[in-house]
Amino acid sequence: MTRQNYANQQAKIQKEIERLNKQAQLLQSKQRKPVISSILRSMKEYGITPEEISAAYGKPGAKAHASGLSKAPKVAKASGTKKPVAPKYRHPATSATWTGRGKAPLWIVEAEKNGQTRQQFLI
């Protein structure tokens, strides 16, 4: 395939992509219009203001009116809530503690470099 043929093919493909993108945007706007109209009808029917909708989404700067809407409640993770873990290690001089979970604090790391063991810091 010559460079000219390649460039022509690429230009045709690019035009087709642009045409399809425009077609997709038109289809999306046609589908969205009735949904937006339905939402506006419901808002008018129940006296809901745009500010209340913003407050329900938790957007900053928006205030809920007297209808009682407030920021949406936070949903707990599916795995449940995390409970605090009791400390397992304590530094004798500073009384700093560590649960033994996650990355070890510097005082443990430095003590291990100096030949001490974690068992020496057990509570």
Coordinates of C-alpha atoms in Angstrom, one line a residue:
M1 CA 0.0 0.0 0.0
T2 CA 1.4 3.4 -1.0
R3 CA 1.6 6.3 1.3
Q4 CA -1.1 8.1 -0.7
N5 CA -3.5 5.2 -0.5
Y6 CA -2.8 4.9 3.3
A7 CA -3.4 8.6 3.8
N8 CA -6.6 8.5 1.8
Q9 CA -7.9 5.4 3.7
Q10 CA -7.0 7.0 7.0
A11 CA -8.8 10.2 6.1
K12 CA -11.9 8.2 5.1
I13 CA -11.9 6.3 8.3
Q14 CA -11.5 9.5 10.3
K15 CA -14.5 11.1 8.5
E16 CA -16.5 8.0 9.2
I17 CA -15.6 8.1 12.9
E18 CA -16.6 11.8 13.1
R19 CA -19.9 11.0 11.4
L20 CA -20.7 8.1 13.8
N21 CA -19.8 10.2 16.8
K22 CA -22.2 12.9 15.7
Q23 CA -24.9 10.3 15.1
A24 CA -24.2 8.9 18.6
Q25 CA -24.5 12.3 20.2
L26 CA -27.8 13.0 18.4
L27 CA -29.2 9.7 19.5
Q28 CA -28.1 10.3 23.1
S29 CA -29.7 13.8 23.1
K30 CA -33.0 12.3 21.8
Q31 CA -33.0 9.7 24.5
R32 CA -32.2 12.2 27.3
K33 CA -34.9 14.8 26.4
P34 CA -37.9 12.8 27.6
V35 CA -36.1 11.8 30.8
I36 CA -35.2 15.4 31.6
S37 CA -38.8 16.4 30.9
S38 CA -40.0 13.7 33.3
I39 CA -37.7 14.9 36.0
L40 CA -38.8 18.5 35.6
R41 CA -42.4 17.5 35.7
S42 CA -41.8 15.5 39.0
M43 CA -39.9 18.4 40.5
K44 CA -42.8 20.8 39.7
E45 CA -45.3 18.3 41.0
Y46 CA -43.6 17.9 44.3
G47 CA -42.2 21.5 44.6
I48 CA -38.6 20.4 44.5
T49 CA -36.0 23.1 43.8
P50 CA -32.7 22.7 42.0
E51 CA -31.0 23.7 45.3
E52 CA -32.6 20.7 47.0
I53 CA -31.4 18.4 44.3
S54 CA -27.8 19.8 44.6
A55 CA -28.0 19.3 48.4
A56 CA -29.2 15.8 48.0
Y57 CA -26.1 15.1 45.9
G58 CA -23.9 16.7 48.5
K59 CA -22.5 19.4 46.3
P60 CA -20.7 22.1 48.2
G61 CA -22.4 25.5 48.5
A62 CA -25.9 24.1 48.1
K63 CA -28.3 24.3 51.0
A64 CA -31.4 22.2 51.6
H65 CA -34.7 24.0 52.2
A66 CA -37.2 23.4 54.9
S67 CA -38.2 20.1 53.3
G68 CA -35.5 18.4 55.4
L69 CA -33.3 17.2 52.6
S70 CA -29.7 17.0 53.6
K71 CA -26.5 15.5 52.4
A72 CA -26.9 11.8 51.4
P73 CA -25.9 9.4 54.2
K74 CA -22.7 7.6 53.8
V75 CA -23.1 3.9 53.0
A76 CA -21.0 1.4 55.0
K77 CA -18.7 -0.8 53.1
A78 CA -19.9 -4.3 52.2
S79 CA -17.1 -5.8 54.4
G80 CA -18.5 -4.0 57.4
T81 CA -17.0 -1.3 59.6
K82 CA -13.5 -1.5 60.9
K83 CA -13.0 -1.8 64.6
P84 CA -10.0 -0.3 66.4
V85 CA -7.2 -2.7 67.2
A86 CA -5.5 -2.7 70.5
P87 CA -1.8 -1.8 70.4
K88 CA 0.6 -4.8 70.5
Y89 CA 4.0 -3.0 70.8
R90 CA 5.1 -0.1 73.0
H91 CA 8.3 2.0 72.8
P92 CA 9.7 2.1 76.4
A93 CA 11.2 5.6 76.2
T94 CA 8.4 7.5 74.3
S95 CA 5.4 5.2 75.1
A96 CA 4.6 5.2 71.3
T97 CA 2.5 2.3 70.4
W98 CA 1.9 0.1 67.3
T99 CA -0.8 -2.4 66.6
G100 CA 1.5 -4.7 64.6
R101 CA -0.5 -4.0 61.4
G102 CA 0.7 -2.1 58.4
K103 CA 4.1 -0.6 57.9
A104 CA 6.3 -0.8 61.0
P105 CA 7.1 2.6 62.6
L106 CA 10.6 4.0 62.5
W107 CA 11.3 3.2 66.1
I108 CA 10.7 -0.5 65.4
V109 CA 12.7 -0.5 62.2
E110 CA 15.7 1.2 63.8
A111 CA 15.6 -1.1 66.9
E112 CA 15.7 -4.1 64.5
K113 CA 18.7 -2.6 62.7
N114 CA 20.4 -2.3 66.1
G115 CA 19.9 -6.0 66.8
Q116 CA 16.8 -5.8 69.0
T117 CA 13.7 -7.9 68.3
R118 CA 10.0 -6.9 68.2
Q119 CA 9.3 -9.3 71.0
Q120 CA 11.2 -6.9 73.3
F121 CA 8.5 -4.3 72.7
L122 CA 5.5 -6.5 73.3
I123 CA 2.9 -5.1 75.7

